[in-house]
PDB file of C-alpha atoms in Angstrom:
ATOM      1  CA  UNK D 994     -85.992 -77.568 -10.896  1.00 44.00           C
ATOM      2  CA  UNK D 995     -85.872 -74.656 -13.299  1.00 43.00           C
ATOM      3  CA  UNK D 996     -86.993 -72.180 -10.703  1.00 46.00           C
ATOM      4  CA  UNK D 997     -84.403 -73.419  -8.207  1.00 43.00           C
ATOM      5  CA  UNK D 998     -81.607 -72.984 -10.726  1.00 44.00           C
ATOM      6  CA  UNK D 999     -82.756 -69.454 -11.480  1.00 46.00           C
ATOM      7  CA  UNK D1000     -82.712 -68.576  -7.797  1.00 43.00           C
ATOM      8  CA  UNK D1001     -79.208 -70.059  -7.410  1.00 43.00           C
ATOM      9  CA  UNK D1002     -77.973 -68.002 -10.357  1.00 46.00           C
ATOM     10  CA  UNK D1003     -79.455 -64.837  -8.929  1.00 46.00           C
ATOM     11  CA  UNK D1004     -77.733 -65.472  -5.556  1.00 41.00           C
ATOM     12  CA  UNK D1005     -74.413 -66.099  -7.226  1.00 48.00           C
ATOM     13  CA  UNK D1006     -74.790 -62.956  -9.282  1.00 49.00           C
ATOM     14  CA  UNK D1007     -75.647 -60.932  -6.199  1.00 47.00           C
ATOM     15  CA  UNK D1008     -72.621 -62.267  -4.325  1.00 50.00           C
ATOM     16  CA  UNK D1009     -70.420 -61.394  -7.279  1.00 51.00           C
ATOM     17  CA  UNK D1010     -71.715 -57.854  -7.285  1.00 52.00           C
ATOM     18  CA  UNK D1011     -71.057 -57.514  -3.530  1.00 54.00           C
ATOM     19  CA  UNK D1012     -67.517 -58.827  -3.984  1.00 48.00           C
ATOM     20  CA  UNK D1013     -66.944 -56.283  -6.701  1.00 49.00           C
ATOM     21  CA  UNK D1014     -68.240 -53.493  -4.431  1.00 47.00           C
ATOM     22  CA  UNK D1015     -66.001 -54.641  -1.558  1.00 44.00           C
ATOM     23  CA  UNK D1016     -62.963 -54.860  -3.861  1.00 48.00           C
ATOM     24  CA  UNK D1017     -63.676 -51.392  -5.212  1.00 48.00           C
ATOM     25  CA  UNK D1018     -63.938 -50.018  -1.668  1.00 47.00           C
ATOM     26  CA  UNK D1019     -60.632 -51.634  -0.708  1.00 46.00           C
ATOM     27  CA  UNK D1020     -58.922 -50.219  -3.789  1.00 44.00           C
ATOM     28  CA  UNK D1021     -60.228 -46.729  -3.041  1.00 51.00           C
ATOM     29  CA  UNK D1022     -59.049 -46.974   0.564  1.00 48.00           C
ATOM     30  CA  UNK D1023     -55.638 -48.049  -0.660  1.00 48.00           C
ATOM     31  CA  UNK D1024     -55.464 -45.075  -2.984  1.00 44.00           C
ATOM     32  CA  UNK D1025     -56.440 -42.764  -0.152  1.00 47.00           C
ATOM     33  CA  UNK D1026     -53.724 -44.258   2.027  1.00 42.00           C
ATOM     34  CA  UNK D1027     -51.166 -43.901  -0.747  1.00 46.00           C
ATOM     35  CA  UNK D1028     -52.195 -40.280  -1.314  1.00 46.00           C
ATOM     36  CA  UNK D1029     -51.847 -39.605   2.413  1.00 44.00           C
ATOM     37  CA  UNK D1030     -48.423 -41.200   2.447  1.00 44.00           C
ATOM     38  CA  UNK D1031     -47.432 -39.120  -0.563  1.00 40.00           C
ATOM     39  CA  UNK D1032     -48.601 -35.882   1.083  1.00 41.00           C
ATOM     40  CA  UNK D1033     -46.798 -36.841   4.256  1.00 42.00           C
ATOM     41  CA  UNK D1034     -43.662 -37.543   2.257  1.00 38.00           C
ATOM     42  CA  UNK D1035     -44.044 -34.182   0.544  1.00 40.00           C
ATOM     43  CA  UNK D1036     -44.401 -32.415   3.894  1.00 43.00           C
ATOM     44  CA  UNK D1037     -41.289 -34.152   5.194  1.00 40.00           C
ATOM     45  CA  UNK D1038     -39.386 -33.261   2.038  1.00 40.00           C
ATOM     46  CA  UNK D1039     -40.493 -29.627   2.292  1.00 41.00           C
ATOM     47  CA  UNK D1040     -39.416 -29.507   5.919  1.00 41.00           C
ATOM     48  CA  UNK D1041     -36.052 -30.913   4.931  1.00 40.00           C
ATOM     49  CA  UNK D1042     -35.633 -28.242   2.251  1.00 40.00           C
ATOM     50  CA  UNK D1043     -36.601 -25.494   4.721  1.00 45.00           C
ATOM     51  CA  UNK D1044     -34.093 -26.731   7.277  1.00 46.00           C
ATOM     52  CA  UNK D1045     -31.370 -26.901   4.657  1.00 48.00           C
ATOM     53  CA  UNK D1046     -32.079 -23.332   3.546  1.00 49.00           C
ATOM     54  CA  UNK D1047     -32.027 -22.137   7.159  1.00 44.00           C
ATOM     55  CA  UNK D1048     -28.751 -23.892   7.759  1.00 49.00           C
ATOM     56  CA  UNK D1049     -27.406 -22.445   4.537  1.00 49.00           C
ATOM     57  CA  UNK D1050     -28.486 -18.947   5.564  1.00 45.00           C
ATOM     58  CA  UNK D1051     -26.894 -19.410   8.963  1.00 47.00           C
ATOM     59  CA  UNK D1052     -23.760 -20.661   7.248  1.00 47.00           C
ATOM     60  CA  UNK D1053     -23.744 -17.578   5.011  1.00 48.00           C
ATOM     61  CA  UNK D1054     -24.090 -15.312   8.055  1.00 41.00           C
ATOM     62  CA  UNK D1055     -21.136 -17.048   9.628  1.00 46.00           C
ATOM     63  CA  UNK D1056     -19.161 -16.653   6.436  1.00 45.00           C
ATOM     64  CA  UNK D1057     -20.015 -12.943   6.366  1.00 47.00           C
ATOM     65  CA  UNK D1058     -18.856 -12.520   9.944  1.00 46.00           C
ATOM     66  CA  UNK D1059     -15.661 -14.383   9.114  1.00 46.00           C
ATOM     67  CA  UNK D1060     -15.060 -12.149   6.088  1.00 47.00           C
ATOM     68  CA  UNK D1061     -15.666  -8.981   8.123  1.00 47.00           C
ATOM     69  CA  UNK D1062     -13.390 -10.271  10.862  1.00 46.00           C
ATOM     70  CA  UNK D1063     -10.691 -10.997   8.292  1.00 46.00           C
ATOM     71  CA  UNK D1064     -11.084  -7.501   6.834  1.00 45.00           C
ATOM     72  CA  UNK D1065     -10.827  -5.956  10.307  1.00 48.00           C
ATOM     73  CA  UNK D1066      -7.679  -7.989  10.955  1.00 45.00           C
ATOM     74  CA  UNK D1067      -6.168  -6.778   7.684  1.00 49.00           C
ATOM     75  CA  UNK D1068      -6.998  -3.153   8.578  1.00 46.00           C
ATOM     76  CA  UNK D1069      -5.398  -3.514  12.030  1.00 39.00           C
ATOM     77  CA  UNK D1070      -2.337  -5.191  10.512  1.00 42.00           C
ATOM     78  CA  UNK D1071      -2.077  -2.413   7.931  1.00 44.00           C
ATOM     79  CA  UNK D1072      -2.314   0.256  10.647  1.00 40.00           C
ATOM     80  CA  UNK D1073       0.303  -1.507  12.763  1.00 41.00           C
ATOM     81  CA  UNK D1074       2.526  -1.795   9.703  1.00 44.00           C
ATOM     82  CA  UNK D1075       2.216   1.944   9.040  1.00 43.00           C
ATOM     83  CA  UNK D1076       2.967   2.697  12.684  1.00 38.00           C
ATOM     84  CA  UNK D1077       6.030   0.427  12.556  1.00 43.00           C
ATOM     85  CA  UNK D1078       7.282   2.194   9.441  1.00 43.00           C
ATOM     86  CA  UNK D1079       6.788   5.608  11.079  1.00 40.00           C
ATOM     87  CA  UNK D1080       8.705   4.453  14.148  1.00 39.00           C
ATOM     88  CA  UNK D1081      11.493   3.114  11.938  1.00 43.00           C
ATOM     89  CA  UNK D1082      11.748   6.432  10.088  1.00 46.00           C
ATOM     90  CA  UNK D1083      11.800   8.337  13.387  1.00 47.00           C
ATOM     91  CA  UNK D1084      14.228   6.004  15.157  1.00 70.00           C
ATOM     92  CA  UNK D1085      17.391   6.886  13.186  1.00 93.00           C
ATOM     93  CA  UNK D1086      20.181   7.577  15.656  1.00 96.00           C
ATOM     94  CA  UNK D1087      23.461   9.429  15.477  1.00 98.00           C
ATOM     95  CA  UNK D1088      26.381   8.903  17.825  1.00 98.00           C
ATOM     96  CA  UNK D1089      27.547  12.044  19.608  1.00 98.00           C
ATOM     97  CA  UNK D1090      30.683  12.573  21.704  1.00 98.00           C
ATOM     98  CA  UNK D1091      31.519  15.692  23.685  1.00 97.00           C
ATOM     99  CA  UNK D1092      35.274  16.084  23.215  1.00 95.00           C
ATOM    100  CA  UNK D1093      37.715  13.878  21.309  1.00 91.00           C
ATOM    101  CA  UNK D1094      37.694  11.165  23.950  1.00 91.00           C
ATOM    102  CA  UNK D1095      34.177  11.599  25.285  1.00 95.00           C
ATOM    103  CA  UNK D1096      31.659   8.873  25.958  1.00 96.00           C
ATOM    104  CA  UNK D1097      29.209   8.142  23.162  1.00 97.00           C
ATOM    105  CA  UNK D1098      25.572   9.228  23.539  1.00 98.00           C
ATOM    106  CA  UNK D1099      22.768   8.493  21.108  1.00 98.00           C
ATOM    107  CA  UNK D1100      20.712  11.263  19.537  1.00 98.00           C
ATOM    108  CA  UNK D1101      17.401   9.957  18.209  1.00 98.00           C
ATOM    109  CA  UNK D1102      16.308  11.913  15.145  1.00 98.00           C
ATOM    110  CA  UNK D1103      12.769  12.984  14.338  1.00 97.00           C
ATOM    111  CA  UNK D1104      11.090  12.204  11.022  1.00 96.00           C
ATOM    112  CA  UNK D1105      11.530  15.442   9.081  1.00 97.00           C
ATOM    113  CA  UNK D1106      13.562  16.728   6.129  1.00 97.00           C
ATOM    114  CA  UNK D1107      15.993  18.705   8.266  1.00 98.00           C
ATOM    115  CA  UNK D1108      16.959  15.721  10.419  1.00 98.00           C
ATOM    116  CA  UNK D1109      17.109  13.465   7.348  1.00 97.00           C
ATOM    117  CA  UNK D1110      19.515  15.843   5.577  1.00 97.00           C
ATOM    118  CA  UNK D1111      21.817  15.966   8.622  1.00 97.00           C
ATOM    119  CA  UNK D1112      21.759  12.160   8.860  1.00 97.00           C
ATOM    120  CA  UNK D1113      22.707  11.836   5.165  1.00 97.00           C
ATOM    121  CA  UNK D1114      25.649  14.206   5.480  1.00 97.00           C
ATOM    122  CA  UNK D1115      26.907  12.586   8.676  1.00 97.00           C
ATOM    123  CA  UNK D1116      26.518   9.181   7.043  1.00 95.00           C
ATOM    124  CA  UNK D1117      28.912  10.188   4.264  1.00 95.00           C
ATOM    125  CA  UNK D1118      31.434  11.953   6.531  1.00 95.00           C
ATOM    126  CA  UNK D1119      31.667  12.290  10.323  1.00 96.00           C
ATOM    127  CA  UNK D1120      31.308  15.812  11.715  1.00 97.00           C
ATOM    128  CA  UNK D1121      33.750  17.395  14.170  1.00 96.00           C
ATOM    129  CA  UNK D1122      32.291  20.784  15.052  1.00 96.00           C
ATOM    130  CA  UNK D1123      33.506  23.562  17.355  1.00 93.00           C
ATOM    131  CA  UNK D1124      31.336  24.756  20.239  1.00 93.00           C
ATOM    132  CA  UNK D1125      31.101  28.546  20.375  1.00 87.00           C
ATOM    133  CA  UNK D1126      29.889  30.746  23.205  1.00 85.00           C
ATOM    134  CA  UNK D1127      29.764  34.101  21.500  1.00 85.00           C
ATOM    135  CA  UNK D1128      26.114  35.199  21.570  1.00 87.00           C
ATOM    136  CA  UNK D1129      25.493  37.730  24.315  1.00 87.00           C
ATOM    137  CA  UNK D1130      21.800  36.789  24.399  1.00 87.00           C
ATOM    138  CA  UNK D1131      22.345  33.017  24.755  1.00 91.00           C
ATOM    139  CA  UNK D1132      22.114  31.311  28.135  1.00 94.00           C
ATOM    140  CA  UNK D1133      24.991  28.858  27.967  1.00 95.00           C
ATOM    141  CA  UNK D1134      24.047  27.367  31.316  1.00 95.00           C
ATOM    142  CA  UNK D1135      21.169  25.562  29.579  1.00 97.00           C
ATOM    143  CA  UNK D1136      22.228  25.291  25.924  1.00 97.00           C
ATOM    144  CA  UNK D1137      25.058  24.844  23.444  1.00 95.00           C
ATOM    145  CA  UNK D1138      25.094  25.450  19.719  1.00 96.00           C
ATOM    146  CA  UNK D1139      27.207  24.031  16.902  1.00 95.00           C
ATOM    147  CA  UNK D1140      27.669  25.763  13.544  1.00 95.00           C
ATOM    148  CA  UNK D1141      27.556  23.524  10.465  1.00 96.00           C
ATOM    149  CA  UNK D1142      29.908  24.511   7.589  1.00 96.00           C
ATOM    150  CA  UNK D1143      28.146  26.462   4.843  1.00 95.00           C
ATOM    151  CA  UNK D1144      28.973  23.858   2.188  1.00 95.00           C
ATOM    152  CA  UNK D1145      26.235  21.667   3.686  1.00 97.00           C
ATOM    153  CA  UNK D1146      22.785  22.713   2.485  1.00 96.00           C
ATOM    154  CA  UNK D1147      20.327  22.001   5.298  1.00 97.00           C
ATOM    155  CA  UNK D1148      16.603  22.562   4.640  1.00 95.00           C
ATOM    156  CA  UNK D1149      14.616  24.201   7.422  1.00 93.00           C
ATOM    157  CA  UNK D1150      11.525  22.004   7.665  1.00 91.00           C
ATOM    158  CA  UNK D1151       8.543  23.941   9.078  1.00 91.00           C
ATOM    159  CA  UNK D1152      10.220  25.974  11.835  1.00 95.00           C
ATOM    160  CA  UNK D1153       7.979  26.893  14.759  1.00 96.00           C
ATOM    161  CA  UNK D1154       8.109  29.360  17.606  1.00 97.00           C
ATOM    162  CA  UNK D1155       9.428  27.378  20.553  1.00 97.00           C
ATOM    163  CA  UNK D1156       8.694  28.686  24.041  1.00 97.00           C
ATOM    164  CA  UNK D1157       9.840  25.734  26.126  1.00 97.00           C
ATOM    165  CA  UNK D1158      12.703  23.263  25.790  1.00 98.00           C
ATOM    166  CA  UNK D1159      13.396  20.120  27.783  1.00 98.00           C
ATOM    167  CA  UNK D1160      16.821  18.801  28.703  1.00 98.00           C
ATOM    168  CA  UNK D1161      17.980  16.647  25.783  1.00 98.00           C
ATOM    169  CA  UNK D1162      16.009  18.523  23.085  1.00 98.00           C
ATOM    170  CA  UNK D1163      17.916  19.271  19.883  1.00 98.00           C
ATOM    171  CA  UNK D1164      16.844  21.955  17.393  1.00 98.00           C
ATOM    172  CA  UNK D1165      17.944  23.308  14.044  1.00 98.00           C
ATOM    173  CA  UNK D1166      18.267  27.084  13.714  1.00 96.00           C
ATOM    174  CA  UNK D1167      18.458  28.513  10.216  1.00 94.00           C
ATOM    175  CA  UNK D1168      21.043  28.934   8.828  1.00 94.00           C
ATOM    176  CA  UNK D1169      23.182  25.891   9.608  1.00 96.00           C
ATOM    177  CA  UNK D1170      23.152  25.780  13.387  1.00 96.00           C
ATOM    178  CA  UNK D1171      22.364  22.935  15.782  1.00 97.00           C
ATOM    179  CA  UNK D1172      21.148  23.964  19.228  1.00 97.00           C
ATOM    180  CA  UNK D1173      21.239  21.524  22.153  1.00 98.00           C
ATOM    181  CA  UNK D1174      19.455  22.112  25.450  1.00 98.00           C
ATOM    182  CA  UNK D1175      20.974  20.155  28.311  1.00 98.00           C
ATOM    183  CA  UNK D1176      18.705  21.711  30.946  1.00 98.00           C
ATOM    184  CA  UNK D1177      15.035  22.699  30.858  1.00 98.00           C
ATOM    185  CA  UNK D1178      14.496  26.260  29.675  1.00 97.00           C
ATOM    186  CA  UNK D1179      11.846  28.822  28.775  1.00 96.00           C
ATOM    187  CA  UNK D1180      12.734  30.413  25.473  1.00 95.00           C
ATOM    188  CA  UNK D1181      11.336  32.246  22.471  1.00 95.00           C
ATOM    189  CA  UNK D1182      12.950  31.269  19.168  1.00 95.00           C
ATOM    190  CA  UNK D1183      12.181  29.954  15.680  1.00 96.00           C
ATOM    191  CA  UNK D1184      13.427  26.362  15.616  1.00 97.00           C
ATOM    192  CA  UNK D1185      12.875  23.072  13.836  1.00 98.00           C
ATOM    193  CA  UNK D1186      13.131  20.239  16.306  1.00 98.00           C
ATOM    194  CA  UNK D1187      15.395  17.513  14.914  1.00 98.00           C
ATOM    195  CA  UNK D1188      16.052  15.087  17.771  1.00 98.00           C
ATOM    196  CA  UNK D1189      16.396  14.205  21.427  1.00 98.00           C
ATOM    197  CA  UNK D1190      18.892  12.751  23.877  1.00 98.00           C
ATOM    198  CA  UNK D1191      18.056  10.741  26.955  1.00 98.00           C
ATOM    199  CA  UNK D1192      19.015  13.454  29.465  1.00 97.00           C
ATOM    200  CA  UNK D1193      20.662  11.241  32.073  1.00 98.00           C
ATOM    201  CA  UNK D1194      23.016  12.582  34.713  1.00 97.00           C
ATOM    202  CA  UNK D1195      25.916  11.099  32.741  1.00 98.00           C
ATOM    203  CA  UNK D1196      24.798  12.962  29.615  1.00 98.00           C
ATOM    204  CA  UNK D1197      24.453  16.312  31.391  1.00 98.00           C
ATOM    205  CA  UNK D1198      27.843  15.860  33.084  1.00 97.00           C
ATOM    206  CA  UNK D1199      29.476  15.049  29.733  1.00 98.00           C
ATOM    207  CA  UNK D1200      28.112  18.257  28.231  1.00 97.00           C
ATOM    208  CA  UNK D1201      29.086  20.431  31.192  1.00 96.00           C
ATOM    209  CA  UNK D1202      32.571  18.968  31.643  1.00 96.00           C
ATOM    210  CA  UNK D1203      33.525  18.851  27.981  1.00 95.00           C
ATOM    211  CA  UNK D1204      37.099  20.213  28.075  1.00 93.00           C
ATOM    212  CA  UNK D1205      38.355  23.104  25.981  1.00 92.00           C
ATOM    213  CA  UNK D1206      40.501  21.696  23.189  1.00 90.00           C
ATOM    214  CA  UNK D1207      44.135  22.685  23.734  1.00 87.00           C
ATOM    215  CA  UNK D1208      45.314  25.169  21.121  1.00 85.00           C
ATOM    216  CA  UNK D1209      41.783  25.918  19.930  1.00 83.00           C
ATOM    217  CA  UNK D1210      40.208  27.842  22.767  1.00 86.00           C
ATOM    218  CA  UNK D1211      36.974  25.994  21.959  1.00 90.00           C
ATOM    219  CA  UNK D1212      35.211  22.814  22.901  1.00 94.00           C
ATOM    220  CA  UNK D1213      34.282  20.344  20.175  1.00 95.00           C
ATOM    221  CA  UNK D1214      31.528  17.888  19.464  1.00 97.00           C
ATOM    222  CA  UNK D1215      31.780  14.800  17.271  1.00 97.00           C
ATOM    223  CA  UNK D1216      28.768  13.498  15.381  1.00 97.00           C
ATOM    224  CA  UNK D1217      28.889  10.217  13.472  1.00 97.00           C
ATOM    225  CA  UNK D1218      26.598   7.536  12.196  1.00 92.00           C
ATOM    226  CA  UNK D1219      25.819   4.942  14.833  1.00 73.00           C
ATOM    227  CA  UNK D1220      28.045   1.929  14.449  1.00 61.00           C
ATOM    228  CA  UNK D1221      26.198  -0.963  12.830  1.00 55.00           C
ATOM    229  CA  UNK D1222      23.853   1.263  10.772  1.00 53.00           C
TER     230      UNK D1222
END
């Protein structure tokens, strides 16, 4: 009986040891699985971070493009604004009549000091100037000139040698003379261009048929600020 009990104890002890080995193996496998899951989770997390950074970079690129586009738009707007201001400065008009009862025609002034000075004086007091035809060298079939009283100080802004004039061109000749061409002409003179007329048939006819003022022996021209300015 003693030997049988010893054998039974040895078997039970052996089975206990095997159970311990199996349990240990299961625990180790579980740890391996958990480690694998953790690594997998880390990989997924890393991938998520990478994607977020890529998206963020792409977003930054888009923001840069948007900023550049906005800057370009501002530059274009600024250029258009400057162009508009230049056009406004160069679009001042004076009303001109050939004769006391003549039809009104608009003279568009250029953007220079000479034209600006004339516009200021006319704005303060209308001009009524005589038309002379006294220069032996002038071709009055293509031009007229009007002398401005000496009390008006008109600056001559960068006069140039003019060799060709178009119908409707208006020039300033120092001192104090306005020269209008109502037909095309080839010339050679030192002028500052101050404005233009739209040389329509009606305009040319008005210049040519301007009557001599009774009692004066001269024609006249009236220059005033455009109504509404």
